PDB file of C-alpha atoms in Angstrom:
ATOM      1  CA  LYS H   1      61.839 195.019 162.965  1.00  0.00           C
ATOM      2  CA  GLY H   2      58.693 197.383 162.942  1.00  0.00           C
ATOM      3  CA  TYR H   3      55.425 197.236 161.540  1.00  0.00           C
ATOM      4  CA  THR H   4      53.080 198.525 159.547  1.00  0.00           C
ATOM      5  CA  THR H   5      49.661 199.427 160.582  1.00  0.00           C
ATOM      6  CA  PHE H   6      48.174 196.802 158.472  1.00  0.00           C
ATOM      7  CA  GLU H   7      50.711 194.331 160.006  1.00  0.00           C
ATOM      8  CA  MET H   8      49.772 195.916 163.798  1.00  0.00           C
ATOM      9  CA  MET H   9      45.591 195.407 162.985  1.00  0.00           C
ATOM     10  CA  LYS H  10      46.386 192.675 161.469  1.00  0.00           C
ATOM     11  CA  LYS H  11      47.730 191.221 165.482  1.00  0.00           C
ATOM     12  CA  ILE H  12      44.921 192.639 166.774  1.00  0.00           C
ATOM     13  CA  TRP H  13      42.825 191.438 165.024  1.00  0.00           C
ATOM     14  CA  LEU H  14      44.112 187.872 165.791  1.00  0.00           C
ATOM     15  CA  LEU H  15      44.705 188.505 169.579  1.00  0.00           C
ATOM     16  CA  LEU H  16      40.757 189.317 169.596  1.00  0.00           C
ATOM     17  CA  VAL H  17      39.573 186.501 168.024  1.00  0.00           C
ATOM     18  CA  LEU H  18      41.533 184.168 170.143  1.00  0.00           C
ATOM     19  CA  CYS H  19      40.547 185.411 173.310  1.00  0.00           C
ATOM     20  CA  SER H  20      37.082 185.288 172.595  1.00  0.00           C
ATOM     21  CA  VAL H  21      36.860 181.772 171.529  1.00  0.00           C
ATOM     22  CA  PHE H  22      39.068 181.779 174.759  1.00  0.00           C
ATOM     23  CA  VAL H  23      36.371 183.181 177.135  1.00  0.00           C
ATOM     24  CA  VAL H  24      33.292 181.680 174.485  1.00  0.00           C
ATOM     25  CA  SER H  25      34.582 178.476 175.040  1.00  0.00           C
ATOM     26  CA  GLN H  26      34.050 178.437 179.002  1.00  0.00           C
ATOM     27  CA  LYS H  27      30.890 179.128 179.174  1.00  0.00           C
ATOM     28  CA  TYR H  28      27.921 176.955 180.136  1.00  0.00           C
ATOM     29  CA  THR H  29      25.197 176.152 177.357  1.00  0.00           C
ATOM     30  CA  LYS H  30      21.983 176.897 178.294  1.00  0.00           C
ATOM     31  CA  ALA H  31      21.198 173.085 177.919  1.00  0.00           C
ATOM     32  CA  GLU H  32      24.593 172.298 180.249  1.00  0.00           C
ATOM     33  CA  ILE H  33      22.946 174.403 182.455  1.00  0.00           C
ATOM     34  CA  SER H  34      20.050 172.291 182.681  1.00  0.00           C
ATOM     35  CA  ARG H  35      21.409 169.518 183.656  1.00  0.00           C
ATOM     36  CA  ILE H  36      24.265 170.581 186.151  1.00  0.00           C
ATOM     37  CA  THR H  37      20.892 171.693 187.908  1.00  0.00           C
ATOM     38  CA  GLU H  38      18.435 168.754 186.840  1.00  0.00           C
ATOM     39  CA  GLY H  39      16.737 167.937 190.761  1.00  0.00           C
ATOM     40  CA  THR H  40      19.005 168.581 193.713  1.00  0.00           C
ATOM     41  CA  ILE H  41      21.860 170.274 192.988  1.00  0.00           C
ATOM     42  CA  ASP H  42      23.243 168.270 196.344  1.00  0.00           C
ATOM     43  CA  SER H  43      21.909 164.247 194.604  1.00  0.00           C
ATOM     44  CA  ALA H  44      23.838 162.724 191.998  1.00  0.00           C
ATOM     45  CA  LEU H  45      23.902 162.971 188.551  1.00  0.00           C
ATOM     46  CA  PRO H  46      23.250 160.208 186.441  1.00  0.00           C
ATOM     47  CA  ILE H  47      25.754 158.034 185.119  1.00  0.00           C
ATOM     48  CA  PHE H  48      25.807 158.253 181.883  1.00  0.00           C
ATOM     49  CA  GLN H  49      26.328 154.191 180.180  1.00  0.00           C
ATOM     50  CA  THR H  50      28.177 153.002 176.603  1.00  0.00           C
ATOM     51  CA  SER H  51      24.397 150.401 176.425  1.00  0.00           C
ATOM     52  CA  ASP H  52      22.619 153.643 175.404  1.00  0.00           C
ATOM     53  CA  SER H  53      22.837 154.823 172.009  1.00  0.00           C
ATOM     54  CA  LEU H  54      22.423 158.295 172.838  1.00  0.00           C
ATOM     55  CA  GLN H  55      24.409 158.171 175.931  1.00  0.00           C
ATOM     56  CA  HIS H  56      26.824 156.343 174.218  1.00  0.00           C
ATOM     57  CA  ARG H  57      27.074 159.310 171.555  1.00  0.00           C
ATOM     58  CA  VAL H  58      27.702 161.932 174.855  1.00  0.00           C
ATOM     59  CA  LEU H  59      31.365 159.659 176.362  1.00  0.00           C
ATOM     60  CA  LEU H  60      32.747 160.065 172.557  1.00  0.00           C
ATOM     61  CA  ASP H  61      32.527 163.554 172.208  1.00  0.00           C
ATOM     62  CA  HIS H  62      35.525 165.554 173.590  1.00  0.00           C
ATOM     63  CA  SER H  63      35.351 167.709 176.187  1.00  0.00           C
ATOM     64  CA  ILE H  64      36.408 171.718 176.851  1.00  0.00           C
ATOM     65  CA  ASP H  65      37.995 173.233 179.333  1.00  0.00           C
ATOM     66  CA  ALA H  66      35.530 175.566 182.526  1.00  0.00           C
ATOM     67  CA  ASN H  67      36.084 177.982 184.091  1.00  0.00           C
ATOM     68  CA  PRO H  68      37.155 177.261 187.736  1.00  0.00           C
ATOM     69  CA  LYS H  69      35.129 179.894 189.226  1.00  0.00           C
ATOM     70  CA  ASN H  70      31.883 179.775 188.049  1.00  0.00           C
ATOM     71  CA  LYS H  71      29.443 178.550 190.293  1.00  0.00           C
ATOM     72  CA  TYR H  72      28.035 176.336 187.703  1.00  0.00           C
ATOM     73  CA  THR H  73      31.828 174.126 187.965  1.00  0.00           C
ATOM     74  CA  GLU H  74      30.990 174.788 191.619  1.00  0.00           C
ATOM     75  CA  ILE H  75      28.102 172.590 191.103  1.00  0.00           C
ATOM     76  CA  LEU H  76      29.398 170.324 188.841  1.00  0.00           C
ATOM     77  CA  VAL H  77      32.319 169.862 191.108  1.00  0.00           C
ATOM     78  CA  ASN H  78      29.889 168.525 194.243  1.00  0.00           C
ATOM     79  CA  ARG H  79      27.503 166.257 191.774  1.00  0.00           C
ATOM     80  CA  MET H  80      30.101 164.787 190.815  1.00  0.00           C
ATOM     81  CA  LYS H  81      31.564 163.622 193.537  1.00  0.00           C
ATOM     82  CA  ILE H  82      28.226 162.348 194.809  1.00  0.00           C
ATOM     83  CA  ALA H  83      27.603 160.457 191.828  1.00  0.00           C
ATOM     84  CA  LEU H  84      30.758 158.620 192.440  1.00  0.00           C
ATOM     85  CA  LEU H  85      30.173 157.966 195.758  1.00  0.00           C
ATOM     86  CA  SER H  86      27.324 156.477 195.178  1.00  0.00           C
ATOM     87  CA  THR H  87      29.015 153.597 193.286  1.00  0.00           C
ATOM     88  CA  ALA H  88      30.133 150.304 194.429  1.00  0.00           C
ATOM     89  CA  GLY H  89      33.918 151.826 194.863  1.00  0.00           C
ATOM     90  CA  GLY H  90      34.336 153.230 191.607  1.00  0.00           C
ATOM     91  CA  VAL H  91      37.711 155.424 191.468  1.00  0.00           C
ATOM     92  CA  GLY H  92      37.445 158.571 189.624  1.00  0.00           C
ATOM     93  CA  ILE H  93      34.615 159.711 187.382  1.00  0.00           C
ATOM     94  CA  ALA H  94      34.634 162.276 184.159  1.00  0.00           C
ATOM     95  CA  ALA H  95      32.503 165.390 183.197  1.00  0.00           C
ATOM     96  CA  PRO H  96      31.695 163.405 180.008  1.00  0.00           C
ATOM     97  CA  GLN H  97      30.560 160.203 182.468  1.00  0.00           C
ATOM     98  CA  VAL H  98      28.117 163.110 183.634  1.00  0.00           C
ATOM     99  CA  ALA H  99      26.771 164.404 180.646  1.00  0.00           C
ATOM    100  CA  ILE H 100      28.891 167.141 180.998  1.00  0.00           C
ATOM    101  CA  ASN H 101      31.811 167.517 177.686  1.00  0.00           C
ATOM    102  CA  ARG H 102      33.734 169.790 180.185  1.00  0.00           C
ATOM    103  CA  ASN H 103      37.545 168.655 181.579  1.00  0.00           C
ATOM    104  CA  ILE H 104      36.070 168.766 185.128  1.00  0.00           C
ATOM    105  CA  VAL H 105      37.640 164.705 186.701  1.00  0.00           C
ATOM    106  CA  TRP H 106      37.926 163.658 189.957  1.00  0.00           C
ATOM    107  CA  ALA H 107      40.605 160.234 191.397  1.00  0.00           C
ATOM    108  CA  LYS H 108      41.084 158.570 194.610  1.00  0.00           C
ATOM    109  CA  ARG H 109      44.528 160.068 195.962  1.00  0.00           C
ATOM    110  CA  PHE H 110      46.267 156.529 196.597  1.00  0.00           C
ATOM    111  CA  ASP H 111      49.063 158.449 197.094  1.00  0.00           C
ATOM    112  CA  LYS H 112      48.258 160.335 199.855  1.00  0.00           C
ATOM    113  CA  GLU H 113      47.076 159.321 203.090  1.00  0.00           C
ATOM    114  CA  GLY H 114      44.214 158.562 203.672  1.00  0.00           C
ATOM    115  CA  ASN H 115      43.038 157.994 200.590  1.00  0.00           C
ATOM    116  CA  PRO H 116      41.085 161.153 199.621  1.00  0.00           C
ATOM    117  CA  LEU H 117      38.562 161.704 197.015  1.00  0.00           C
ATOM    118  CA  GLU H 118      40.054 165.117 195.268  1.00  0.00           C
ATOM    119  CA  TYR H 119      39.009 167.235 191.329  1.00  0.00           C
ATOM    120  CA  PHE H 120      41.130 168.597 189.230  1.00  0.00           C
ATOM    121  CA  ILE H 121      39.076 171.439 186.931  1.00  0.00           C
ATOM    122  CA  ASN H 122      41.401 171.413 183.046  1.00  0.00           C
ATOM    123  CA  PRO H 123      43.762 168.850 184.095  1.00  0.00           C
ATOM    124  CA  LYS H 124      46.514 167.858 181.182  1.00  0.00           C
ATOM    125  CA  ILE H 125      49.385 165.262 181.718  1.00  0.00           C
ATOM    126  CA  ILE H 126      52.318 167.643 180.501  1.00  0.00           C
ATOM    127  CA  TRP H 127      54.826 164.365 180.835  1.00  0.00           C
ATOM    128  CA  ARG H 128      54.617 160.660 181.287  1.00  0.00           C
ATOM    129  CA  SER H 129      57.158 157.770 182.326  1.00  0.00           C
ATOM    130  CA  GLU H 130      58.598 155.894 179.484  1.00  0.00           C
ATOM    131  CA  LEU H 131      57.940 152.383 182.339  1.00  0.00           C
ATOM    132  CA  LEU H 132      54.695 151.383 181.964  1.00  0.00           C
ATOM    133  CA  ASN H 133      52.438 149.258 184.468  1.00  0.00           C
ATOM    134  CA  LEU H 134      50.063 146.933 183.058  1.00  0.00           C
ATOM    135  CA  GLY H 135      47.030 146.433 184.999  1.00  0.00           C
ATOM    136  CA  PRO H 136      43.321 145.957 185.428  1.00  0.00           C
ATOM    137  CA  GLU H 137      40.770 148.864 184.642  1.00  0.00           C
ATOM    138  CA  GLY H 138      37.186 148.628 184.312  1.00  0.00           C
ATOM    139  CA  ASP H 139      35.183 151.881 184.359  1.00  0.00           C
ATOM    140  CA  LEU H 140      31.490 153.470 185.854  1.00  0.00           C
ATOM    141  CA  SER H 141      29.950 154.009 181.956  1.00  0.00           C
ATOM    142  CA  ILE H 142      30.679 150.481 180.300  1.00  0.00           C
ATOM    143  CA  LYS H 143      28.780 147.014 182.619  1.00  0.00           C
ATOM    144  CA  ILE H 144      30.439 144.057 182.843  1.00  0.00           C
ATOM    145  CA  PHE H 145      32.991 145.142 180.721  1.00  0.00           C
ATOM    146  CA  ARG H 146      37.315 144.704 182.746  1.00  0.00           C
ATOM    147  CA  ASP H 147      40.589 144.539 181.066  1.00  0.00           C
ATOM    148  CA  TYR H 148      43.958 144.251 181.271  1.00  0.00           C
ATOM    149  CA  PHE H 149      45.826 147.892 179.894  1.00  0.00           C
ATOM    150  CA  TYR H 150      49.688 149.151 180.115  1.00  0.00           C
ATOM    151  CA  ARG H 151      49.692 153.459 181.576  1.00  0.00           C
ATOM    152  CA  SER H 152      52.856 154.916 182.656  1.00  0.00           C
ATOM    153  CA  GLN H 153      54.592 154.902 185.989  1.00  0.00           C
ATOM    154  CA  GLY H 154      54.032 158.699 186.815  1.00  0.00           C
ATOM    155  CA  ILE H 155      53.084 161.679 185.146  1.00  0.00           C
ATOM    156  CA  GLN H 156      53.178 164.843 185.467  1.00  0.00           C
ATOM    157  CA  LEU H 157      50.274 167.206 185.831  1.00  0.00           C
ATOM    158  CA  GLU H 158      48.734 170.785 185.566  1.00  0.00           C
ATOM    159  CA  TYR H 159      45.688 171.879 186.695  1.00  0.00           C
ATOM    160  CA  PHE H 160      43.114 174.227 188.265  1.00  0.00           C
ATOM    161  CA  ASP H 161      41.516 174.505 191.888  1.00  0.00           C
ATOM    162  CA  LEU H 162      37.920 176.121 191.996  1.00  0.00           C
ATOM    163  CA  LYS H 163      39.372 179.154 193.316  1.00  0.00           C
ATOM    164  CA  GLY H 164      41.716 179.435 189.140  1.00  0.00           C
ATOM    165  CA  LYS H 165      44.741 178.359 191.663  1.00  0.00           C
ATOM    166  CA  LYS H 166      47.614 176.247 189.608  1.00  0.00           C
ATOM    167  CA  TYR H 167      48.985 173.407 190.214  1.00  0.00           C
ATOM    168  CA  ILE H 168      51.993 171.073 188.429  1.00  0.00           C
ATOM    169  CA  GLU H 169      52.556 167.750 190.415  1.00  0.00           C
ATOM    170  CA  ILE H 170      54.051 164.712 189.532  1.00  0.00           C
ATOM    171  CA  VAL H 171      51.823 161.416 190.406  1.00  0.00           C
ATOM    172  CA  GLU H 172      52.131 157.479 189.943  1.00  0.00           C
ATOM    173  CA  GLY H 173      51.497 154.213 190.742  1.00  0.00           C
ATOM    174  CA  PHE H 174      47.596 153.688 190.940  1.00  0.00           C
ATOM    175  CA  THR H 175      46.315 157.636 190.783  1.00  0.00           C
ATOM    176  CA  ALA H 176      48.912 158.220 187.990  1.00  0.00           C
ATOM    177  CA  VAL H 177      47.362 155.353 186.269  1.00  0.00           C
ATOM    178  CA  ILE H 178      43.004 156.580 187.334  1.00  0.00           C
ATOM    179  CA  LEU H 179      43.857 160.013 186.691  1.00  0.00           C
ATOM    180  CA  GLN H 180      45.076 158.854 183.256  1.00  0.00           C
ATOM    181  CA  HIS H 181      42.502 156.615 182.337  1.00  0.00           C
ATOM    182  CA  GLU H 182      40.100 159.960 183.409  1.00  0.00           C
ATOM    183  CA  ILE H 183      41.622 162.198 180.967  1.00  0.00           C
ATOM    184  CA  ASP H 184      41.026 159.654 178.060  1.00  0.00           C
ATOM    185  CA  HIS H 185      37.304 160.249 178.448  1.00  0.00           C
ATOM    186  CA  LEU H 186      38.049 164.143 178.301  1.00  0.00           C
ATOM    187  CA  SER H 187      38.800 163.203 175.276  1.00  0.00           C
ATOM    188  CA  GLY H 188      36.850 160.412 174.169  1.00  0.00           C
ATOM    189  CA  ILE H 189      39.117 157.890 174.319  1.00  0.00           C
ATOM    190  CA  LEU H 190      36.865 155.275 176.300  1.00  0.00           C
ATOM    191  CA  ILE H 191      38.827 151.439 177.337  1.00  0.00           C
ATOM    192  CA  SER H 192      36.598 149.317 175.146  1.00  0.00           C
ATOM    193  CA  ASP H 193      38.089 151.122 172.360  1.00  0.00           C
ATOM    194  CA  LYS H 194      41.790 150.671 172.894  1.00  0.00           C
TER     195      LYS H 194
END
């Protein structure tokens, strides 16, 4: 089927609009850059708490994708790790917990030798097992709250590294639980609301 000039122009215009939305959505705002770079960049960013109403609102916002190759993404990733390591036994953290609503999480990999911490940029769960496990969860942003929740035993995860390389992998067990919990944060979902 042939397209008229008008139909072709509409398609090109729509493509340009979609591309510009994608590019703009990945740029950091001045407020985000200020937050990411405040203090010394080799220190932990403070972890937001639900007990503070302004911080709670940030935790409930939806996050947007981050440009993996952006220099501020690298600083944010590093400062999130320092924040996680500064906690007493935390196993995961999401960018909204440090007041940046971007799709970035850290998780302890109990499924790998040595249980390393790993970051995930723009993570998406593209498959969940139907088999569910019931287990305890807490949250760095919710003091004195712990409860039991059902989570998929296994997930297939798509994400990027700081070089922009895309990965797809199957994650199972407690690491899958951690990732599901942290990815919930990216959608503004807290365990206290489940």
